[in-house]
C-alpha cells in the first residue's frame, strides 16, 4: 500500500470517528441510525474519490484462450497444447476471424505458417501467441528482374531450405533448355543465384525446379518480358585512327546504336562519320551537341586536344546532366586531368601472360579469354566499381561517379581480337555491358508497378501509377477501368486496386498509351515463399504484443480498469444533503 493510500484512509477513519461521535452525543436522538449510516457512506465515498479504485471488466477474461488454425498447422502440436490446458480450447479458422468471433478472447494461439499482413489487421490489436510450423524443404525467398532489356541478364536470387538428408539441385529452365543450376547441400539453408541472358523477345515463362535425381520436388514459374533496349547515342572521339575504334564504330552501327565519330588524321584534319544519326556535325563540342548523346567514348589525348570551352562543356554534361564517359588509356597516362585523376594505373610485374582471362562484374561474361598481353591495370580505391577484372582480381575496367554522371576507364586496347577469333558473343557482352553501365540514365515520365511481388488469383492487388502529368491518369486492366486515388504526400503517385480472376499473363495496364504486362500466379504456386512471408509477419506481430501477453492475469481475473469518480461523488452529495436537511428541518 502506497503512502498516499495510507494517508487518505487514515484521514477518512479520523473524520468518520469525529462525525459519528458528534451524531452520538447530539441531544436529539431521532433518526440516529440513519444519520450514522449517511455519515459512514459520505466518508467512504470521499475516501474512494481520493484512492485509485479499479475493477475487472466483465467482457474479457484473462486466461481465456482460443486456437486459430492456418495453413501448415500440425495436428500433433495442437493436441499436445490442448492437453497442457485446463480445458479444451475453441478452434477457429480464418473465416471465423472475418466475423469477429475472436474478440471475446484474451489471447489467440496461432498454429501453422501464420497470417498475412491483411489478415493480421483483422485482429484489431488482439494478443497473439504464435506456434510456427517448420518448412520442411523448399524455396523460401525469391526475387528476379521481371522486365529485361534485350541483351541484359536475367538474375534470380533466393534462399532454399533443405531439411533432407540428400542434396537438391535447383535448375533454371527455358524453352526446354537448362540455363543454369545450383546445388543445395543436405541439412542446409543456402542462398542461391542463377542467371542467363534471354534470347527471345517479348513475354516468356521460364521455370525454376528443385530436383533430386529423377524426382521433381518443386516447380515454380518465372515470368519475364524482354523489351527492346533503349537506343544509346554514342559520340566517339579519337586522337588517331586505329583498329579498336574502327571495330567498335562498325559494331555499334550494326547493332542499332546512334554513332557520331570524329577522328584526327593529321594536323587540323579529321574524319567525321555519322551512323544512324542523320546529319550531325561534330565540329565543335557545344552544349547543344552533347545534350543529344548518352555517352562519350574517347582516348585521353583526344580529350586533351579539345579547347578549354569544349572541355568545360563536357565537364558540365557529365557532372550536371548525367552524360557518361568511357576513356581508353594511352601509353602516357596523365593523372592531372579531372577525368583521369581518379584512376591510378600500375604495370604487371614479371612476365606478362599472352592470354588474358576477363570477368565482367555483371556476370554476362565468365572469364572470357582474350589473346593479348595486358600491361596496365587500375589500382582499386574507395568509390570505384570494378566493371571487368582478370582471373587474379586485377581491375581492367573501373567506373566512378562524377556528379550526376559516370566515368569508366578502360585499359584494353584490342578487344577486336574477339571478333577476329570468332567470339562475337564476348565482344557483344563486353561493350554492351560497358555502355549500359556508363550511359546517361533516362528518366521515365510514367511508372506502373504492383505492390505485391507475387500477385495471386482472387486476391486484391494494389497498382501504383506514377506520372508527372497534371491530368488525372486513366487506368484500365483487362478492359476494366480502375478507380485511382492520389497519394496525399506524393502528388505524382496514384493507387488503385484490382482483383485478378485468373492466373497467367494479364492483358496489360493501359495508362495514357503506356502498356505494361504483368503476371498473376496460381494460389498453389510459390507456397513456401508465401508461407515464409506469413511466418515473418506473424512473428513480428506477436513480438509487438508480447508485453501484453506476458501480463495475462490469474484465471478468472481480467485487466484492471479505473472506476469513474462520479460513481462516488453522487452518493457523497446525497448523504451530505440528507445530513444538512435533517439538522435544519428537524
XYZ file of C-alpha atoms in Angstrom:
586
model
C 0.000 0.000 0.000
C 1.398 3.400 -1.005
C 1.931 6.277 1.429
C -0.845 8.282 -0.274
C -3.363 5.475 0.242
C -2.445 5.206 3.933
C -2.823 8.968 4.438
C -6.221 9.078 2.711
C -7.545 6.071 4.662
C -6.193 7.376 7.994
C -7.789 10.790 7.437
C -11.021 9.065 6.465
C -11.085 6.983 9.655
C -10.413 10.051 11.828
C -13.179 12.000 10.017
C -15.618 9.098 10.406
C -14.923 8.769 14.153
C -15.384 12.520 14.596
C -18.709 12.619 12.695
C -20.098 9.532 14.396
C -19.197 10.933 17.843
C -20.887 14.259 17.014
C -24.073 12.456 15.973
C -23.998 10.147 19.008
C -23.674 12.963 21.639
C -26.327 15.082 19.929
C -29.277 15.710 22.246
C -31.890 14.812 19.577
C -31.670 11.023 19.236
C -34.271 10.794 16.471
C -33.091 9.140 13.227
C -29.721 8.371 14.848
C -29.273 5.200 12.817
C -29.968 6.985 9.509
C -27.590 9.827 10.433
C -24.824 7.353 11.326
C -25.357 5.432 8.063
C -25.273 8.654 5.995
C -22.059 9.730 7.745
C -20.398 6.391 7.019
C -21.446 6.427 3.340
C -20.307 10.038 2.855
C -16.873 9.376 4.371
C -16.395 6.128 2.436
C -17.283 7.866 -0.866
C -14.934 10.728 -0.046
C -12.094 8.276 0.634
C -12.843 6.335 -2.587
C -12.620 9.541 -4.610
C -9.104 10.038 -3.237
C -7.988 6.452 -3.950
C -7.295 4.708 -7.321
C -10.222 2.287 -7.193
C -10.195 -0.292 -10.033
C -12.415 -3.123 -11.246
C -12.286 -6.024 -13.725
C -14.377 -5.580 -16.914
C -16.819 -8.461 -17.221
C -16.490 -8.878 -21.039
C -12.885 -10.161 -21.329
C -11.498 -12.856 -19.081
C -7.729 -13.141 -18.655
C -6.522 -16.616 -19.479
C -9.486 -17.181 -21.834
C -7.731 -18.528 -24.944
C -8.630 -19.777 -28.395
C -6.769 -21.571 -31.181
C -6.532 -20.247 -34.754
C -5.595 -22.759 -37.472
C -3.640 -21.581 -40.529
C -2.058 -23.458 -43.415
C 0.658 -25.859 -42.291
C -0.793 -26.405 -38.779
C 0.348 -29.695 -37.219
C -2.391 -31.759 -35.535
C 0.021 -33.337 -33.023
C 1.282 -29.933 -31.844
C -2.297 -28.736 -31.306
C -3.204 -31.884 -29.404
C -0.184 -31.541 -27.099
C -1.023 -27.885 -26.488
C -4.646 -28.746 -25.633
C -3.518 -31.386 -23.136
C -1.469 -28.801 -21.265
C -4.532 -26.558 -20.799
C -7.080 -26.841 -18.020
C -9.884 -27.022 -20.538
C -10.293 -27.785 -24.223
C -9.915 -24.592 -26.248
C -12.170 -23.401 -29.052
C -10.636 -23.783 -32.533
C -11.196 -21.110 -35.193
C -10.496 -20.899 -38.916
C -9.709 -17.719 -40.858
C -13.405 -17.304 -41.808
C -14.236 -17.031 -38.120
C -11.785 -14.140 -37.757
C -13.608 -12.313 -40.535
C -16.795 -12.476 -38.456
C -15.005 -11.047 -35.408
C -15.686 -14.062 -33.163
C -12.177 -13.832 -31.696
C -12.883 -10.541 -29.933
C -14.169 -12.194 -26.736
C -10.844 -13.921 -26.084
C -7.868 -12.507 -24.273
C -5.245 -14.291 -26.413
C -5.209 -16.220 -29.674
C -2.811 -19.114 -30.225
C -1.998 -19.291 -33.938
C -0.710 -22.603 -35.333
C 0.768 -23.119 -38.800
C 2.557 -20.711 -41.136
C 0.656 -17.729 -39.723
C -1.325 -14.851 -41.180
C -0.675 -12.321 -43.909
C -0.393 -8.590 -43.228
C -4.007 -8.016 -44.301
C -5.249 -10.872 -42.106
C -3.314 -9.576 -39.105
C -5.123 -6.256 -39.481
C -8.381 -8.107 -38.725
C -7.156 -8.988 -35.231
C -7.551 -5.321 -34.243
C -4.906 -5.373 -31.515
C -5.782 -8.807 -30.057
C -2.975 -10.554 -28.218
C -1.377 -13.313 -30.222
C 0.844 -16.278 -29.356
C 2.463 -17.818 -32.428
C 3.334 -21.503 -32.766
C 5.051 -21.524 -36.199
C 5.204 -24.619 -38.356
C 8.557 -25.548 -39.859
C 9.007 -25.527 -43.617
C 10.382 -28.982 -44.364
C 12.132 -28.186 -47.671
C 11.524 -25.598 -50.337
C 12.250 -22.173 -51.817
C 11.505 -19.659 -49.045
C 12.619 -16.385 -50.652
C 12.884 -15.395 -54.307
C 13.330 -12.320 -56.470
C 14.263 -11.621 -60.071
C 14.185 -8.816 -62.641
C 10.896 -9.315 -64.479
C 11.428 -6.705 -67.215
C 14.722 -7.123 -69.044
C 16.204 -5.056 -71.818
C 17.379 -7.038 -74.807
C 20.915 -8.332 -74.200
C 20.781 -7.848 -70.438
C 20.894 -10.576 -67.829
C 18.072 -12.393 -66.049
C 19.208 -12.789 -62.430
C 17.396 -14.915 -59.832
C 18.331 -14.711 -56.161
C 16.717 -16.504 -53.252
C 17.011 -18.956 -50.372
C 16.378 -22.694 -50.296
C 15.756 -24.582 -47.044
C 16.835 -28.207 -47.378
C 15.940 -30.389 -44.382
C 16.530 -33.588 -46.362
C 19.477 -35.953 -45.994
C 20.277 -35.567 -49.695
C 21.348 -32.715 -51.978
C 18.826 -30.772 -54.039
C 19.649 -29.274 -57.431
C 17.922 -26.043 -58.447
C 17.559 -25.809 -62.234
C 16.587 -22.745 -64.263
C 14.902 -23.931 -67.449
C 13.723 -22.018 -70.511
C 12.338 -23.374 -73.773
C 13.237 -26.956 -72.711
C 16.859 -25.927 -72.151
C 18.792 -25.956 -68.873
C 20.129 -22.410 -68.494
C 21.796 -22.563 -65.063
C 21.835 -24.706 -61.918
C 22.761 -24.606 -58.239
C 23.267 -27.404 -55.689
C 21.886 -27.117 -52.133
C 23.685 -29.347 -49.630
C 21.806 -31.658 -47.213
C 20.504 -30.152 -43.956
C 21.422 -26.647 -45.102
C 19.693 -23.332 -45.739
C 21.573 -21.774 -48.631
C 21.302 -18.599 -50.698
C 21.326 -19.306 -54.416
C 21.994 -17.226 -57.520
C 21.037 -18.222 -61.066
C 21.429 -16.191 -64.243
C 21.160 -16.269 -68.013
C 20.763 -13.881 -70.937
C 17.333 -14.423 -72.550
C 17.480 -14.820 -76.310
C 13.794 -14.285 -77.113
C 11.784 -11.093 -77.415
C 8.591 -10.326 -75.547
C 6.893 -12.447 -72.878
C 8.040 -15.872 -71.709
C 7.646 -18.110 -68.667
C 10.792 -19.903 -67.531
C 10.701 -22.468 -64.714
C 12.714 -22.952 -61.554
C 12.731 -26.577 -60.411
C 14.082 -28.329 -57.314
C 15.269 -31.796 -58.319
C 16.606 -34.896 -56.603
C 17.789 -37.405 -59.160
C 14.646 -38.025 -61.280
C 12.184 -36.605 -58.731
C 10.826 -33.052 -59.037
C 10.381 -31.672 -55.512
C 9.174 -28.212 -56.536
C 8.497 -26.450 -59.819
C 7.681 -22.736 -59.998
C 7.073 -20.284 -62.872
C 9.492 -17.446 -63.698
C 7.617 -14.994 -65.952
C 9.779 -12.403 -67.704
C 9.374 -9.905 -70.510
C 12.272 -8.967 -72.776
C 11.856 -5.459 -74.099
C 13.800 -3.611 -76.747
C 16.749 -1.789 -75.243
C 16.603 1.975 -75.284
C 18.931 3.070 -78.093
C 22.128 4.573 -76.708
C 23.592 7.514 -78.593
C 27.402 7.391 -78.683
C 29.769 10.244 -79.503
C 33.258 8.954 -80.377
C 36.473 10.968 -80.311
C 39.914 9.604 -81.246
C 43.348 11.203 -81.497
C 44.348 8.861 -84.352
C 42.861 6.035 -86.445
C 43.257 2.516 -85.068
C 41.658 -0.911 -85.335
C 39.931 -0.745 -81.962
C 37.927 2.391 -82.806
C 37.115 1.101 -86.270
C 35.702 -2.211 -84.980
C 33.765 -0.517 -82.133
C 32.221 2.000 -84.556
C 31.177 -0.718 -87.015
C 29.753 -2.921 -84.247
C 27.749 -0.036 -82.761
C 26.206 0.912 -86.093
C 25.286 -2.705 -86.958
C 23.537 -3.101 -83.588
C 21.341 -0.028 -83.971
C 23.301 2.472 -81.881
C 23.441 6.105 -82.927
C 27.111 6.866 -83.589
C 28.843 10.138 -84.428
C 32.640 9.984 -84.570
C 35.486 12.434 -85.030
C 38.971 11.035 -85.623
C 42.108 13.138 -86.084
C 44.044 12.134 -89.238
C 46.682 14.863 -89.239
C 47.046 18.447 -88.073
C 43.642 20.141 -88.399
C 42.302 17.220 -90.467
C 39.539 14.972 -89.163
C 37.486 12.031 -90.348
C 33.855 12.688 -89.365
C 31.208 9.977 -89.539
C 27.500 9.886 -88.687
C 25.799 6.461 -88.466
C 22.095 6.049 -87.685
C 22.166 9.706 -86.683
C 21.077 11.758 -89.685
C 23.008 14.934 -90.311
C 25.072 15.770 -87.222
C 28.292 17.791 -87.318
C 30.862 17.171 -84.532
C 32.983 20.177 -85.486
C 32.717 21.687 -82.023
C 31.551 20.009 -78.823
C 28.891 22.520 -77.876
C 26.360 22.100 -75.087
C 23.556 21.550 -77.637
C 25.513 18.784 -79.371
C 26.386 16.985 -76.129
C 22.746 17.160 -74.945
C 21.777 14.700 -77.672
C 24.273 11.967 -76.665
C 24.230 9.473 -73.791
C 27.910 8.584 -73.648
C 31.232 9.963 -74.901
C 33.820 7.356 -75.925
C 37.308 8.838 -76.244
C 41.005 8.333 -75.583
C 42.976 10.625 -73.285
C 44.909 12.508 -75.959
C 41.770 13.321 -77.934
C 40.157 14.903 -74.866
C 43.291 16.885 -74.071
C 43.383 18.254 -77.633
C 39.976 19.925 -77.210
C 39.698 23.608 -76.427
C 39.040 24.753 -72.863
C 35.389 25.748 -73.627
C 34.771 22.280 -75.135
C 36.307 20.556 -72.110
C 34.147 22.755 -69.878
C 31.036 21.741 -71.837
C 31.905 18.052 -71.394
C 32.504 18.565 -67.665
C 29.101 20.209 -67.235
C 27.381 17.459 -69.221
C 28.868 14.745 -67.023
C 28.598 16.364 -63.604
C 25.279 18.226 -64.036
C 23.323 16.397 -66.736
C 24.462 12.794 -66.245
C 26.224 12.054 -69.538
C 28.595 9.087 -69.294
C 32.263 8.944 -70.359
C 34.312 5.912 -71.412
C 38.019 6.716 -71.575
C 40.577 4.475 -73.272
C 44.020 4.604 -71.716
C 47.000 5.922 -73.684
C 50.611 4.903 -73.441
C 51.303 8.092 -71.454
C 48.747 8.438 -68.650
C 48.032 11.840 -67.136
C 46.828 11.975 -63.539
C 46.234 15.746 -63.523
C 43.003 15.982 -65.528
C 39.595 15.742 -63.840
C 38.586 12.768 -65.979
C 41.763 10.705 -65.357
C 42.808 11.775 -61.838
C 40.569 9.185 -60.068
C 42.292 6.319 -61.920
C 45.770 5.310 -60.786
C 47.470 2.782 -63.077
C 50.180 0.212 -62.374
C 52.092 -2.224 -64.592
C 52.246 -6.010 -64.304
C 55.423 -7.138 -62.551
C 57.173 -10.054 -64.178
C 56.425 -11.908 -67.391
C 53.108 -10.949 -68.883
C 50.691 -13.760 -69.850
C 49.861 -13.930 -73.547
C 46.163 -14.656 -72.848
C 44.038 -12.531 -70.568
C 41.043 -14.073 -68.755
C 38.370 -11.377 -68.364
C 35.412 -11.446 -65.994
C 32.670 -8.827 -66.269
C 31.192 -7.938 -62.860
C 27.612 -8.105 -64.223
C 28.171 -11.834 -64.905
C 27.385 -11.574 -68.601
C 30.921 -12.884 -69.218
C 32.579 -15.657 -67.242
C 36.353 -15.489 -67.638
C 36.325 -14.901 -71.390
C 39.846 -15.352 -72.736
C 41.308 -12.532 -74.830
C 44.556 -13.474 -76.667
C 46.557 -10.365 -75.740
C 49.133 -9.149 -73.265
C 47.851 -6.690 -70.676
C 50.494 -4.260 -69.390
C 48.297 -1.882 -67.379
C 45.803 -2.323 -64.529
C 43.796 0.109 -62.377
C 44.511 0.434 -58.671
C 41.417 -0.088 -56.509
C 40.163 2.777 -54.348
C 37.080 3.792 -52.355
C 34.154 4.731 -54.567
C 35.374 2.768 -57.583
C 33.258 -0.037 -59.048
C 35.228 -2.688 -60.962
C 33.435 -3.497 -64.230
C 35.974 -6.024 -65.538
C 38.807 -7.912 -63.840
C 41.266 -10.636 -64.764
C 41.451 -14.061 -63.125
C 43.716 -12.680 -60.368
C 41.298 -9.854 -59.472
C 43.273 -7.055 -61.136
C 40.960 -4.288 -62.369
C 40.879 -3.861 -66.145
C 37.883 -1.531 -66.368
C 36.841 0.679 -63.434
C 33.976 3.136 -63.002
C 33.492 6.085 -60.650
C 30.609 8.520 -60.158
C 31.306 12.114 -61.142
C 28.429 14.351 -60.092
C 25.282 13.206 -61.904
C 27.234 11.115 -64.420
C 29.723 8.251 -64.506
C 33.226 7.836 -65.894
C 34.584 4.437 -66.931
C 38.283 3.894 -67.591
C 39.203 1.068 -69.977
C 42.772 -0.258 -70.192
C 42.003 -2.722 -73.020
C 43.056 -1.535 -76.460
C 42.425 -4.562 -78.714
C 39.097 -6.205 -77.875
C 38.622 -6.614 -81.639
C 40.688 -9.827 -81.312
C 37.478 -11.458 -80.055
C 35.806 -10.699 -83.372
C 38.831 -11.888 -85.339
C 38.771 -15.139 -83.341
C 35.039 -15.623 -83.936
C 33.994 -14.844 -80.345
C 31.352 -12.237 -81.172
C 29.360 -13.067 -78.010
C 32.257 -11.986 -75.766
C 32.691 -8.775 -77.739
C 28.953 -8.054 -77.521
C 28.820 -8.770 -73.777
C 31.848 -6.584 -73.028
C 30.820 -3.489 -74.957
C 27.063 -3.648 -74.341
C 27.691 -4.083 -70.615
C 30.194 -1.215 -70.523
C 27.896 1.154 -72.430
C 24.779 0.323 -70.402
C 26.617 0.781 -67.105
C 28.110 4.138 -68.100
C 25.490 5.818 -70.304
C 23.188 8.605 -69.196
C 20.189 7.233 -67.305
C 16.929 8.210 -68.922
C 14.123 9.240 -66.624
C 10.735 7.765 -67.399
C 7.791 10.139 -67.213
C 5.484 7.313 -66.086
C 5.877 4.177 -63.978
C 3.428 1.365 -63.292
C 4.014 -1.341 -60.690
C 2.239 -3.707 -58.317
C 2.861 -3.621 -54.579
C 2.803 -7.426 -54.367
C 5.838 -9.178 -55.850
C 3.778 -12.369 -56.321
C 0.145 -11.413 -57.084
C -2.282 -14.329 -56.614
C -5.624 -15.004 -58.281
C -8.737 -13.945 -56.352
C -6.610 -11.715 -54.108
C -6.570 -7.893 -54.294
C -3.555 -6.297 -55.965
C -2.583 -2.674 -55.334
C -1.497 -0.890 -58.503
C 0.834 2.112 -58.176
C 0.915 4.532 -61.099
C 3.478 7.326 -61.141
C 3.200 10.233 -63.538
C 4.463 13.789 -63.840
C 1.305 14.778 -65.738
C -1.069 17.193 -64.022
C -4.032 15.432 -65.653
C -5.717 12.701 -63.615
C -4.493 9.392 -65.161
C -6.730 6.795 -66.792
C -6.016 3.164 -65.879
C -7.602 0.071 -67.402
C -6.854 -3.623 -66.769
C -8.427 -6.372 -68.866
C -10.930 -3.814 -70.175
C -11.946 -2.851 -66.623
C -11.424 0.730 -65.529
C -9.593 1.078 -62.211
C -10.525 3.840 -59.790
C -7.425 5.753 -58.688
C -6.781 7.888 -55.628
C -3.935 10.363 -55.332
C -1.316 9.872 -52.636
C -1.740 12.594 -50.014
C 2.030 13.004 -49.596
C 3.263 12.386 -53.175
C 1.221 14.238 -55.765
C 2.729 12.222 -58.666
C 1.629 8.854 -57.223
C -1.798 7.276 -57.775
C -3.076 3.994 -56.381
C -5.912 1.612 -57.253
C -6.970 -1.974 -56.522
C -7.633 -4.827 -58.935
C -8.949 -8.360 -58.271
C -7.467 -10.783 -60.842
C -9.921 -13.566 -61.685
C -7.487 -15.999 -63.295
C -3.757 -16.764 -63.216
C -1.312 -16.121 -66.049
C -0.362 -13.073 -68.083
C -2.799 -10.200 -67.767
C -3.733 -8.196 -70.836
C -1.742 -5.253 -69.519
C -2.100 -1.977 -67.710
C -3.069 0.815 -70.066
C -2.484 4.362 -68.897
C -2.356 7.137 -71.478
C -0.980 4.717 -74.055
C 1.529 3.090 -71.668
C 1.284 -0.727 -71.740
C 2.771 -2.994 -69.107
C 2.243 -6.740 -68.976
C 2.195 -8.413 -65.577
C 1.678 -11.915 -64.250
C -0.719 -13.421 -61.728
C 0.129 -16.704 -60.004
C -1.997 -19.700 -59.123
C -2.744 -19.955 -55.394
C -0.695 -23.190 -55.175
C 2.439 -21.648 -56.716
C 5.291 -20.318 -54.575
C 3.550 -21.709 -51.472
C 6.720 -21.850 -49.363
C 7.667 -18.265 -50.253
C 4.180 -17.158 -49.200
C 4.429 -19.273 -46.048
C 7.778 -17.699 -45.145
C 6.340 -14.173 -45.564
C 3.340 -15.025 -43.370
C 5.569 -16.558 -40.690
C 7.777 -13.479 -40.606
C 4.800 -11.092 -40.445
C 3.080 -13.093 -37.696
C 6.253 -13.309 -35.603
C 6.637 -9.529 -35.838
C 3.012 -9.001 -34.761
C 3.446 -11.415 -31.846
C 6.610 -9.604 -30.711
C 4.778 -6.272 -30.743
C 2.082 -7.675 -28.431
C 4.432 -9.807 -26.344
C 4.430 -7.435 -23.364
C 0.660 -7.577 -23.115
C 0.689 -11.361 -23.399
C 3.157 -11.674 -20.508
C 0.760 -9.647 -18.352
C -2.006 -12.307 -18.525
C -3.601 -12.457 -15.099
C -4.731 -15.359 -12.911
C -7.561 -17.474 -14.324
C -10.863 -15.642 -13.811
C -9.483 -12.102 -13.489
C -9.324 -9.539 -16.225
C -7.245 -6.466 -16.860
C -7.989 -3.801 -14.193
C -9.801 -0.580 -15.150
C -10.295 2.610 -13.113
C -13.764 3.261 -11.583
C -15.103 6.702 -12.643
C -15.107 9.133 -9.670
C -18.634 10.263 -10.480
C -19.932 6.967 -9.071
C -18.717 8.046 -5.592
C -19.424 11.749 -5.964
C -23.209 11.378 -6.385
C -23.761 9.249 -3.195
C -21.478 11.666 -1.305
C -23.646 14.670 -2.337
C -26.876 12.810 -1.458
C -25.635 11.815 2.030
C -24.278 15.302 2.765
C -27.590 16.819 1.593
C -29.567 14.463 3.846
C -27.443 15.361 6.933
C -27.813 19.109 6.224
C -31.576 18.947 5.687
C -32.074 16.692 8.715
C -30.370 19.184 11.022
C -32.112 22.271 9.522
C -35.644 20.894 9.214
C -35.821 18.588 12.208
